[in-house]
Amino acid sequence: MSALKLRMMAGALALLAFEPISLAWGQQATLPAGRPEALQTTGTPGAPNATTTVDGRVLPNPPAPFAGRIDLNALQSAAAWAPRIVPPKGAPNILLIMTDDVGFAAPSTFGGVIPTPSLDRIANAGLRYTNFHSTALCSPTRAALITGKNHHSVGFGVVAEQSTGFPGYNATIGPENATIGRILIENGYRTAWIGKNHNTPDYAQTQAGPFDQWPNGMGFEHYYGFNGGDTSQWQPNLFLNTTQIYPFQGNPKWNLITAMADDAIDWMDQLNSIDPSLPFFLYYVPGGTHAPHHPTPEWIDKIHAMHLFDGGWNKLRDTIFANQKKLGVIPQSAQLTAWPDGLLKSWDQLNDADRKLFIRQAEVYAAYLAYTDHEIGRVIQAVQDMGKLDNTLIIYISGDNGASAEGTLNGTPNEGLSFNGVDLPVDVQMKWYDAWGSDQTYPHMAVPWAWAFDTPFKWTKQIASYFGGTRQGMAISWPAVITDKGGIRNQFSHVIDIVPTLLEATGIPAPAVVDGVAQKPIEGTSLAYTFDKASAGVPTRHHTQYFEMFGMRALWHDGWMLSTPPLNMPWDLSGPGIPDPAGAFKWELYDTSKDWTQANDVAAANPAKLREMQDRLWTELASHQVLPLDSSLATRVVSPRPSVTAGRSEFDYSGRRLTGIPRSAAPNPLNTSYTIKADITVPEGGAEGMINTLGGRFGGYGLYLLKGKPVFVWNLLGLKEVRWEGPATLTAGKHSLEFDFAYDGLGFVTLAFNDTSGIGHGGTGTFKVDGAVVAEQKMDRTVPLLLPLDESFDIGADTLTGVTADYQVPFDFTGTIDSLRITLDPPKLTPEQEAGLKAKLDASLMKAND
């Protein structure tokens, strides 16, 4: 071989050399000793059919060295492919299901009267878990579920819409907390997230991204769902990956619950058709039964015919309690906690009109749960039809927190009313009676139903210190492994235990480093130790668990439960927070080894244990990013965040058609003076259509042309419509439309002083056409806190629901929008006003500390 050829080969081979990847702390990645399954390979090494499992502690997996031979010419060289990464041998497919806002006692599987045959199916084929817990709220539970870490540890101390600039509350799952989707996809799984998201910060939900906090950026290849806390099931704010879609337009019978099941089945079928050996992880989380309760009419009719709720909520609790003991999902010694007289009315205190409405509310809720469970059953059946049920680990969690009390004491035809402090009397609600559950409502049920659906416990969603807020029924089946069919497991467990369970079941380790970032340790405990029949009664391995939500705190430790009773009711969503949540709460203590339901406070008889538990709790709170404590609710939703609107008061849009912008990225017209000015061109023959809108059927504004005449309308939460109209049809040519609103109150700034006095005031609206005033009127009140969470800001169309019955969506504008300018002019406090608010806050803090 010539010297030139030798030099050429040496140079070429040098290009193929690489250094071993180093961990963040300087250690080199090596294959683990004692884990032979990580070395499993199939096929011929270097051939296209070669596969291998990987170490998994450093993700992405470091590239394998080239296994072939390179000479100067291909004919004298040997090609080799890197093996395709697959999970360890025998790793199951995974179907992780979770419903929303379902109390422990709602489904038939855990003693309820609402039929849930799909949950029954999983429980009867596998195991019922009776002592499994959530965080008491949606986003936090979901963040803990997909990371295996406590909700504050991953930035989700509250829901995404309430994020604040503290590490435990910023609604950001950082790179140090890789999700189970990311872990599994790097180990050879195909991954999908179908249903509710609620783990993307609301300020990052625009089509401009960034998308690292969307499901696609967190390890899920396929995403079909909605990003916020809730959405209409008839006209949802729906995304396919990062693209907004509108499959419901022109299809009035379309419903998201069915559409999600269809998408899940299509995704699995596609994988199976391409390659039946591809392992899948499907995270399937429909929005049922979070408000709005939107079942199809057929399901409402089915449940109505069963007359499940005619006896009322007190009788329902008794029925459920008896069922639970028969099923063995609560101990025979368990006590039914007392009905909260003084807080909630008993059924026998109601008149006939009350009972009629409340029964309707419960029937629609029950129809929604039964419908959701039915569609889940279709997904499970699809797994069986593909012949994959035997080696599919199915985890079906019934609810991400307790039943919701956010419908107010009377229920509501529009959940947005609750968030704005409006509680409608029964006689007013009756006009929606026949439409309850349709797209003409955004309904929620009365609080006593939620309390009953949390039987035998007390309290509801939001209340992290009592099992009514945190106890979830769960069923797990894996026919190839779990043979104790219909078994019951009573070990204490928590939503953070699911990720370590999946990792142990698949044989995949928790990574130490992902994308060069050292990972926080998994905080949960695998439940795989409970799978064997011989392990049915073994002690729990999850020894300590803290709970915190809105300043309410609790600690479970080896059977003892330390709890703080709520001071703010979970149905009072719009009031100020507690000034001193760290010191304001009373403490209670329960021995849950003897008192399954927290019926008997034993704090007075156990002062030493009480103190021990308090000390342990504060240690847990400090070590999991829980501090500082914050008890505020809806007022926290309007806290400033780093969105694209942060710090801006002027917005100049080009006039192009722009739709689907989330509320969090739109100019906020609430509690401020503002101007909306549009320059348009009307073509020959006239124009109509939406120029600019924010909101929809259940609250918002719209600026549009109706048969050529300019209109500005405010929809006040579906209760009242205020209109400004131009008298004449606009001629062809250029025109200027301007709406000015002068707000009378002090605005959102008072909330910084824990004071709500500045919000919801009225003001005067002036509508101008080509500079001339054509309409002016005063609004006595305005929307105080929130417009609908699932609606959008649109220019040139209205894409979800219309703010008025004047038109049908999408109501495209048929002229040209040359420009659209929105200017906000928030009220500014005088020194005297600021001093007064500060003095009031200081006084409330002093009173709290007395």
mmCIF file of N, CA and C in Angstrom, residues 482-593:
data_model
loop_
_atom_site.group_PDB
_atom_site.id
_atom_site.type_symbol
_atom_site.label_atom_id
_atom_site.label_comp_id
_atom_site.label_asym_id
_atom_site.label_seq_id
_atom_site.Cartn_x
_atom_site.Cartn_y
_atom_site.Cartn_z
ATOM 1 N N ILE A 482 -50.243 -9.886 35.981
ATOM 2 C CA ILE A 482 -51.147 -9.807 37.133
ATOM 3 C C ILE A 482 -52.215 -10.879 36.997
ATOM 4 N N THR A 483 -52.158 -11.867 37.876
ATOM 5 C CA THR A 483 -53.084 -12.999 37.792
ATOM 6 C C THR A 483 -54.135 -12.996 38.896
ATOM 7 N N ASP A 484 -54.016 -12.086 39.847
ATOM 8 C CA ASP A 484 -54.983 -11.999 40.947
ATOM 9 C C ASP A 484 -56.182 -11.191 40.477
ATOM 10 N N LYS A 485 -56.957 -11.769 39.590
ATOM 11 C CA LYS A 485 -58.042 -11.050 38.938
ATOM 12 C C LYS A 485 -59.104 -10.618 39.960
ATOM 13 N N GLY A 486 -59.426 -9.327 39.945
ATOM 14 C CA GLY A 486 -60.408 -8.790 40.872
ATOM 15 C C GLY A 486 -59.854 -8.518 42.256
ATOM 16 N N GLY A 487 -58.544 -8.610 42.401
ATOM 17 C CA GLY A 487 -57.931 -8.375 43.702
ATOM 18 C C GLY A 487 -58.022 -6.925 44.137
ATOM 19 N N ILE A 488 -57.923 -6.717 45.450
ATOM 20 C CA ILE A 488 -57.990 -5.375 46.030
ATOM 21 C C ILE A 488 -56.672 -5.089 46.733
ATOM 22 N N ARG A 489 -56.164 -3.871 46.510
ATOM 23 C CA ARG A 489 -54.927 -3.453 47.150
ATOM 24 C C ARG A 489 -55.208 -2.182 47.953
ATOM 25 N N ASN A 490 -54.824 -2.226 49.234
ATOM 26 C CA ASN A 490 -55.104 -1.124 50.153
ATOM 27 C C ASN A 490 -53.855 -0.346 50.564
ATOM 28 N N GLN A 491 -52.703 -0.645 49.960
ATOM 29 C CA GLN A 491 -51.490 0.076 50.322
ATOM 30 C C GLN A 491 -51.611 1.558 49.941
ATOM 31 N N PHE A 492 -51.091 2.429 50.784
ATOM 32 C CA PHE A 492 -51.075 3.857 50.471
ATOM 33 C C PHE A 492 -50.212 4.094 49.240
ATOM 34 N N SER A 493 -50.726 4.886 48.327
ATOM 35 C CA SER A 493 -49.963 5.219 47.125
ATOM 36 C C SER A 493 -50.378 6.590 46.631
ATOM 37 N N HIS A 494 -49.603 7.112 45.710
ATOM 38 C CA HIS A 494 -49.785 8.488 45.244
ATOM 39 C C HIS A 494 -49.475 8.538 43.762
ATOM 40 N N VAL A 495 -49.948 9.564 43.114
ATOM 41 C CA VAL A 495 -49.779 9.684 41.672
ATOM 42 C C VAL A 495 -48.301 9.695 41.269
ATOM 43 N N ILE A 496 -47.395 10.115 42.149
ATOM 44 C CA ILE A 496 -45.970 10.076 41.803
ATOM 45 C C ILE A 496 -45.432 8.650 41.721
ATOM 46 N N ASP A 497 -46.239 7.669 42.131
ATOM 47 C CA ASP A 497 -45.796 6.274 42.086
ATOM 48 C C ASP A 497 -45.962 5.642 40.701
ATOM 49 N N ILE A 498 -46.655 6.322 39.787
ATOM 50 C CA ILE A 498 -46.935 5.693 38.493
ATOM 51 C C ILE A 498 -45.688 5.600 37.622
ATOM 52 N N VAL A 499 -44.900 6.657 37.518
ATOM 53 C CA VAL A 499 -43.697 6.598 36.677
ATOM 54 C C VAL A 499 -42.743 5.505 37.144
ATOM 55 N N PRO A 500 -42.394 5.420 38.435
ATOM 56 C CA PRO A 500 -41.507 4.311 38.823
ATOM 57 C C PRO A 500 -42.123 2.937 38.588
ATOM 58 N N THR A 501 -43.461 2.840 38.645
ATOM 59 C CA THR A 501 -44.116 1.575 38.316
ATOM 60 C C THR A 501 -43.890 1.222 36.855
ATOM 61 N N LEU A 502 -44.049 2.202 35.978
ATOM 62 C CA LEU A 502 -43.841 1.952 34.549
ATOM 63 C C LEU A 502 -42.384 1.599 34.259
ATOM 64 N N LEU A 503 -41.467 2.268 34.916
ATOM 65 C CA LEU A 503 -40.058 1.971 34.676
ATOM 66 C C LEU A 503 -39.709 0.557 35.138
ATOM 67 N N GLU A 504 -40.212 0.158 36.296
ATOM 68 C CA GLU A 504 -39.922 -1.200 36.753
ATOM 69 C C GLU A 504 -40.581 -2.236 35.843
ATOM 70 N N ALA A 505 -41.807 -1.945 35.393
ATOM 71 C CA ALA A 505 -42.501 -2.901 34.525
ATOM 72 C C ALA A 505 -41.795 -3.075 33.190
ATOM 73 N N THR A 506 -41.176 -2.016 32.681
ATOM 74 C CA THR A 506 -40.514 -2.079 31.379
ATOM 75 C C THR A 506 -39.051 -2.494 31.485
ATOM 76 N N GLY A 507 -38.480 -2.447 32.686
ATOM 77 C CA GLY A 507 -37.064 -2.738 32.841
ATOM 78 C C GLY A 507 -36.162 -1.602 32.412
ATOM 79 N N ILE A 508 -36.718 -0.401 32.356
ATOM 80 C CA ILE A 508 -35.965 0.778 31.911
ATOM 81 C C ILE A 508 -35.572 1.599 33.135
ATOM 82 N N PRO A 509 -34.320 2.016 33.240
ATOM 83 C CA PRO A 509 -33.912 2.788 34.415
ATOM 84 C C PRO A 509 -34.338 4.250 34.300
ATOM 85 N N ALA A 510 -34.473 4.907 35.439
ATOM 86 C CA ALA A 510 -34.643 6.355 35.430
ATOM 87 C C ALA A 510 -33.340 6.983 34.968
ATOM 88 N N PRO A 511 -33.376 7.896 34.020
ATOM 89 C CA PRO A 511 -32.119 8.462 33.511
ATOM 90 C C PRO A 511 -31.449 9.363 34.533
ATOM 91 N N ALA A 512 -30.133 9.388 34.482
ATOM 92 C CA ALA A 512 -29.361 10.308 35.315
ATOM 93 C C ALA A 512 -29.146 11.640 34.615
ATOM 94 N N VAL A 513 -29.063 11.592 33.281
ATOM 95 C CA VAL A 513 -28.793 12.786 32.486
ATOM 96 C C VAL A 513 -29.671 12.736 31.235
ATOM 97 N N VAL A 514 -30.303 13.854 30.909
ATOM 98 C CA VAL A 514 -31.066 13.980 29.665
ATOM 99 C C VAL A 514 -30.650 15.284 28.996
ATOM 100 N N ASP A 515 -30.211 15.184 27.761
ATOM 101 C CA ASP A 515 -29.746 16.354 27.008
ATOM 102 C C ASP A 515 -28.655 17.111 27.756
ATOM 103 N N GLY A 516 -27.813 16.372 28.459
ATOM 104 C CA GLY A 516 -26.719 16.980 29.184
ATOM 105 C C GLY A 516 -27.089 17.591 30.513
ATOM 106 N N VAL A 517 -28.362 17.446 30.934
ATOM 107 C CA VAL A 517 -28.831 18.036 32.180
ATOM 108 C C VAL A 517 -29.030 16.935 33.217
ATOM 109 N N ALA A 518 -28.397 17.070 34.375
ATOM 110 C CA ALA A 518 -28.587 16.101 35.449
ATOM 111 C C ALA A 518 -30.032 16.116 35.907
ATOM 112 N N GLN A 519 -30.607 14.933 36.127
ATOM 113 C CA GLN A 519 -32.023 14.803 36.455
ATOM 114 C C GLN A 519 -32.253 14.786 37.966
ATOM 115 N N LYS A 520 -33.329 15.423 38.376
ATOM 116 C CA LYS A 520 -33.771 15.263 39.754
ATOM 117 C C LYS A 520 -34.206 13.813 39.962
ATOM 118 N N PRO A 521 -34.011 13.287 41.140
ATOM 119 C CA PRO A 521 -34.406 11.887 41.362
ATOM 120 C C PRO A 521 -35.921 11.706 41.351
ATOM 121 N N ILE A 522 -36.350 10.538 40.905
ATOM 122 C CA ILE A 522 -37.752 10.156 41.005
ATOM 123 C C ILE A 522 -38.148 10.149 42.481
ATOM 124 N N GLU A 523 -39.326 10.686 42.801
ATOM 125 C CA GLU A 523 -39.744 10.792 44.197
ATOM 126 C C GLU A 523 -40.818 9.777 44.588
ATOM 127 N N GLY A 524 -41.364 9.069 43.601
ATOM 128 C CA GLY A 524 -42.381 8.074 43.897
ATOM 129 C C GLY A 524 -41.792 6.700 44.165
ATOM 130 N N THR A 525 -42.688 5.765 44.476
ATOM 131 C CA THR A 525 -42.322 4.385 44.795
ATOM 132 C C THR A 525 -43.096 3.447 43.877
ATOM 133 N N SER A 526 -42.408 2.541 43.218
ATOM 134 C CA SER A 526 -43.069 1.625 42.297
ATOM 135 C C SER A 526 -44.127 0.783 43.010
ATOM 136 N N LEU A 527 -45.245 0.581 42.323
ATOM 137 C CA LEU A 527 -46.315 -0.277 42.828
ATOM 138 C C LEU A 527 -46.194 -1.716 42.344
ATOM 139 N N ALA A 528 -45.133 -2.021 41.608
ATOM 140 C CA ALA A 528 -44.999 -3.384 41.076
ATOM 141 C C ALA A 528 -44.934 -4.419 42.192
ATOM 142 N N TYR A 529 -44.524 -4.009 43.390
ATOM 143 C CA TYR A 529 -44.463 -4.965 44.499
ATOM 144 C C TYR A 529 -45.843 -5.460 44.920
ATOM 145 N N THR A 530 -46.899 -4.776 44.503
ATOM 146 C CA THR A 530 -48.262 -5.185 44.859
ATOM 147 C C THR A 530 -48.901 -6.082 43.808
ATOM 148 N N PHE A 531 -48.231 -6.358 42.705
ATOM 149 C CA PHE A 531 -48.862 -7.083 41.605
ATOM 150 C C PHE A 531 -49.132 -8.548 41.943
ATOM 151 N N ASP A 532 -48.252 -9.189 42.698
ATOM 152 C CA ASP A 532 -48.436 -10.608 43.011
ATOM 153 C C ASP A 532 -49.552 -10.798 44.037
ATOM 154 N N LYS A 533 -50.276 -11.901 43.901
ATOM 155 C CA LYS A 533 -51.337 -12.204 44.864
ATOM 156 C C LYS A 533 -50.775 -12.367 46.266
ATOM 157 N N ALA A 534 -49.578 -12.914 46.373
ATOM 158 C CA ALA A 534 -48.968 -13.117 47.688
ATOM 159 C C ALA A 534 -48.632 -11.803 48.373
ATOM 160 N N SER A 535 -48.603 -10.713 47.574
ATOM 161 C CA SER A 535 -48.251 -9.401 48.132
ATOM 162 C C SER A 535 -49.476 -8.558 48.464
ATOM 163 N N ALA A 536 -50.643 -9.155 48.411
ATOM 164 C CA ALA A 536 -51.868 -8.373 48.589
ATOM 165 C C ALA A 536 -51.876 -7.590 49.888
ATOM 166 N N GLY A 537 -51.346 -8.185 50.954
ATOM 167 C CA GLY A 537 -51.423 -7.528 52.253
ATOM 168 C C GLY A 537 -50.117 -7.000 52.777
ATOM 169 N N VAL A 538 -49.074 -6.918 51.939
ATOM 170 C CA VAL A 538 -47.794 -6.448 52.450
ATOM 171 C C VAL A 538 -47.880 -4.968 52.795
ATOM 172 N N PRO A 539 -47.067 -4.497 53.719
ATOM 173 C CA PRO A 539 -47.110 -3.076 54.096
ATOM 174 C C PRO A 539 -46.740 -2.172 52.924
ATOM 175 N N THR A 540 -47.248 -0.956 52.983
ATOM 176 C CA THR A 540 -46.920 0.004 51.936
ATOM 177 C C THR A 540 -45.444 0.345 51.958
ATOM 178 N N ARG A 541 -44.899 0.601 50.792
ATOM 179 C CA ARG A 541 -43.513 1.056 50.695
ATOM 180 C C ARG A 541 -43.431 2.579 50.537
ATOM 181 N N HIS A 542 -44.574 3.211 50.398
ATOM 182 C CA HIS A 542 -44.617 4.676 50.307
ATOM 183 C C HIS A 542 -44.927 5.189 51.712
ATOM 184 N N HIS A 543 -43.911 5.673 52.413
ATOM 185 C CA HIS A 543 -44.050 5.937 53.842
ATOM 186 C C HIS A 543 -44.470 7.370 54.174
ATOM 187 N N THR A 544 -44.105 8.327 53.331
ATOM 188 C CA THR A 544 -44.357 9.735 53.654
ATOM 189 C C THR A 544 -44.853 10.466 52.419
ATOM 190 N N GLN A 545 -45.900 11.255 52.581
ATOM 191 C CA GLN A 545 -46.402 12.044 51.464
ATOM 192 C C GLN A 545 -46.991 13.352 51.975
ATOM 193 N N TYR A 546 -46.456 14.456 51.471
ATOM 194 C CA TYR A 546 -47.056 15.747 51.824
ATOM 195 C C TYR A 546 -48.134 16.108 50.814
ATOM 196 N N PHE A 547 -49.035 16.976 51.209
ATOM 197 C CA PHE A 547 -50.065 17.538 50.345
ATOM 198 C C PHE A 547 -50.108 19.052 50.593
ATOM 199 N N GLU A 548 -50.281 19.828 49.530
ATOM 200 C CA GLU A 548 -50.486 21.278 49.689
ATOM 201 C C GLU A 548 -51.221 21.819 48.484
ATOM 202 N N MET A 549 -52.222 22.662 48.761
ATOM 203 C CA MET A 549 -52.913 23.362 47.691
ATOM 204 C C MET A 549 -53.537 24.626 48.272
ATOM 205 N N PHE A 550 -53.209 25.776 47.696
ATOM 206 C CA PHE A 550 -53.763 27.064 48.119
ATOM 207 C C PHE A 550 -53.534 27.318 49.617
ATOM 208 N N GLY A 551 -52.387 26.910 50.114
ATOM 209 C CA GLY A 551 -52.048 27.130 51.510
ATOM 210 C C GLY A 551 -52.522 26.047 52.454
ATOM 211 N N MET A 552 -53.503 25.244 52.042
ATOM 212 C CA MET A 552 -53.943 24.108 52.862
ATOM 213 C C MET A 552 -52.892 23.004 52.777
ATOM 214 N N ARG A 553 -52.599 22.391 53.937
ATOM 215 C CA ARG A 553 -51.493 21.453 53.978
ATOM 216 C C ARG A 553 -51.895 20.173 54.698
ATOM 217 N N ALA A 554 -51.188 19.114 54.376
ATOM 218 C CA ALA A 554 -51.413 17.838 55.054
ATOM 219 C C ALA A 554 -50.155 17.003 54.914
ATOM 220 N N LEU A 555 -50.024 16.024 55.791
ATOM 221 C CA LEU A 555 -48.924 15.072 55.719
ATOM 222 C C LEU A 555 -49.440 13.703 56.120
ATOM 223 N N TRP A 556 -49.205 12.729 55.252
ATOM 224 C CA TRP A 556 -49.444 11.327 55.593
ATOM 225 C C TRP A 556 -48.091 10.695 55.891
ATOM 226 N N HIS A 557 -47.971 10.043 57.043
ATOM 227 C CA HIS A 557 -46.720 9.370 57.383
ATOM 228 C C HIS A 557 -47.033 8.113 58.184
ATOM 229 N N ASP A 558 -46.793 6.969 57.552
ATOM 230 C CA ASP A 558 -46.970 5.667 58.193
ATOM 231 C C ASP A 558 -48.302 5.567 58.936
ATOM 232 N N GLY A 559 -49.367 5.969 58.261
ATOM 233 C CA GLY A 559 -50.714 5.797 58.804
ATOM 234 C C GLY A 559 -51.293 7.009 59.495
ATOM 235 N N TRP A 560 -50.458 7.959 59.890
ATOM 236 C CA TRP A 560 -50.958 9.178 60.524
ATOM 237 C C TRP A 560 -51.171 10.254 59.471
ATOM 238 N N MET A 561 -52.239 11.060 59.635
ATOM 239 C CA MET A 561 -52.548 12.127 58.690
ATOM 240 C C MET A 561 -52.737 13.437 59.451
ATOM 241 N N LEU A 562 -51.867 14.391 59.142
ATOM 242 C CA LEU A 562 -51.960 15.748 59.675
ATOM 243 C C LEU A 562 -52.692 16.602 58.655
ATOM 244 N N SER A 563 -53.720 17.343 59.079
ATOM 245 C CA SER A 563 -54.564 18.070 58.133
ATOM 246 C C SER A 563 -54.875 19.479 58.623
ATOM 247 N N THR A 564 -55.091 20.386 57.671
ATOM 248 C CA THR A 564 -55.562 21.735 57.975
ATOM 249 C C THR A 564 -56.936 21.926 57.353
ATOM 250 N N PRO A 565 -57.974 22.199 58.149
ATOM 251 C CA PRO A 565 -59.299 22.444 57.580
ATOM 252 C C PRO A 565 -59.304 23.713 56.733
ATOM 253 N N PRO A 566 -60.048 23.724 55.636
ATOM 254 C CA PRO A 566 -60.058 24.905 54.762
ATOM 255 C C PRO A 566 -60.694 26.118 55.445
ATOM 256 N N LEU A 567 -60.167 27.294 55.106
ATOM 257 C CA LEU A 567 -60.749 28.550 55.561
ATOM 258 C C LEU A 567 -61.561 29.210 54.447
ATOM 259 N N ASN A 568 -61.105 29.067 53.219
ATOM 260 C CA ASN A 568 -61.879 29.526 52.063
ATOM 261 C C ASN A 568 -62.583 28.330 51.447
ATOM 262 N N MET A 569 -63.846 28.498 51.095
ATOM 263 C CA MET A 569 -64.604 27.384 50.533
ATOM 264 C C MET A 569 -64.215 27.145 49.070
ATOM 265 N N PRO A 570 -64.153 25.904 48.629
ATOM 266 C CA PRO A 570 -63.727 25.619 47.262
ATOM 267 C C PRO A 570 -64.722 26.062 46.194
ATOM 268 N N TRP A 571 -65.896 26.534 46.628
ATOM 269 C CA TRP A 571 -66.843 27.082 45.654
ATOM 270 C C TRP A 571 -66.793 28.606 45.628
ATOM 271 N N ASP A 572 -65.978 29.214 46.468
ATOM 272 C CA ASP A 572 -65.804 30.667 46.462
ATOM 273 C C ASP A 572 -64.504 30.956 45.736
ATOM 274 N N LEU A 573 -64.595 31.212 44.430
ATOM 275 C CA LEU A 573 -63.408 31.250 43.586
ATOM 276 C C LEU A 573 -62.869 32.648 43.338
ATOM 277 N N SER A 574 -63.605 33.672 43.687
ATOM 278 C CA SER A 574 -63.225 35.015 43.265
ATOM 279 C C SER A 574 -62.829 35.943 44.402
ATOM 280 N N GLY A 575 -62.860 35.464 45.636
ATOM 281 C CA GLY A 575 -62.538 36.321 46.764
ATOM 282 C C GLY A 575 -61.039 36.479 46.973
ATOM 283 N N PRO A 576 -60.653 37.364 47.899
ATOM 284 C CA PRO A 576 -59.237 37.555 48.192
ATOM 285 C C PRO A 576 -58.646 36.350 48.914
ATOM 286 N N GLY A 577 -57.322 36.255 48.889
ATOM 287 C CA GLY A 577 -56.643 35.178 49.565
ATOM 288 C C GLY A 577 -56.497 35.441 51.053
ATOM 289 N N ILE A 578 -56.047 34.421 51.780
ATOM 290 C CA ILE A 578 -55.777 34.541 53.209
ATOM 291 C C ILE A 578 -54.412 35.217 53.366
ATOM 292 N N PRO A 579 -54.330 36.328 54.104
ATOM 293 C CA PRO A 579 -53.065 37.070 54.166
ATOM 294 C C PRO A 579 -51.903 36.269 54.739
ATOM 295 N N ASP A 580 -52.171 35.377 55.692
ATOM 296 C CA ASP A 580 -51.106 34.652 56.378
ATOM 297 C C ASP A 580 -51.384 33.149 56.336
ATOM 298 N N PRO A 581 -51.277 32.535 55.161
ATOM 299 C CA PRO A 581 -51.606 31.100 55.090
ATOM 300 C C PRO A 581 -50.663 30.236 55.918
ATOM 301 N N ALA A 582 -49.451 30.695 56.190
ATOM 302 C CA ALA A 582 -48.528 29.885 56.975
ATOM 303 C C ALA A 582 -48.994 29.732 58.415
ATOM 304 N N GLY A 583 -49.702 30.733 58.948
ATOM 305 C CA GLY A 583 -50.089 30.672 60.346
ATOM 306 C C GLY A 583 -51.565 30.670 60.617
ATOM 307 N N ALA A 584 -52.382 30.752 59.574
ATOM 308 C CA ALA A 584 -53.820 30.960 59.779
ATOM 309 C C ALA A 584 -54.604 29.686 60.044
ATOM 310 N N PHE A 585 -54.061 28.539 59.679
ATOM 311 C CA PHE A 585 -54.865 27.322 59.695
ATOM 312 C C PHE A 585 -54.771 26.582 61.037
ATOM 313 N N LYS A 586 -55.872 25.958 61.378
ATOM 314 C CA LYS A 586 -55.928 25.048 62.515
ATOM 315 C C LYS A 586 -55.347 23.691 62.090
ATOM 316 N N TRP A 587 -54.900 22.910 63.072
ATOM 317 C CA TRP A 587 -54.342 21.596 62.770
ATOM 318 C C TRP A 587 -55.236 20.492 63.324
ATOM 319 N N GLU A 588 -55.404 19.443 62.527
ATOM 320 C CA GLU A 588 -56.103 18.239 62.965
ATOM 321 C C GLU A 588 -55.204 17.032 62.714
ATOM 322 N N LEU A 589 -55.462 15.958 63.452
ATOM 323 C CA LEU A 589 -54.648 14.751 63.343
ATOM 324 C C LEU A 589 -55.561 13.532 63.292
ATOM 325 N N TYR A 590 -55.235 12.606 62.386
ATOM 326 C CA TYR A 590 -56.043 11.398 62.203
ATOM 327 C C TYR A 590 -55.139 10.169 62.172
ATOM 328 N N ASP A 591 -55.594 9.114 62.797
ATOM 329 C CA ASP A 591 -54.919 7.824 62.737
ATOM 330 C C ASP A 591 -55.634 6.986 61.683
ATOM 331 N N THR A 592 -55.167 7.064 60.447
ATOM 332 C CA THR A 592 -55.890 6.413 59.347
ATOM 333 C C THR A 592 -55.744 4.895 59.367
ATOM 334 N N SER A 593 -54.858 4.371 60.196
ATOM 335 C CA SER A 593 -54.805 2.917 60.333
ATOM 336 C C SER A 593 -56.056 2.392 61.022
#
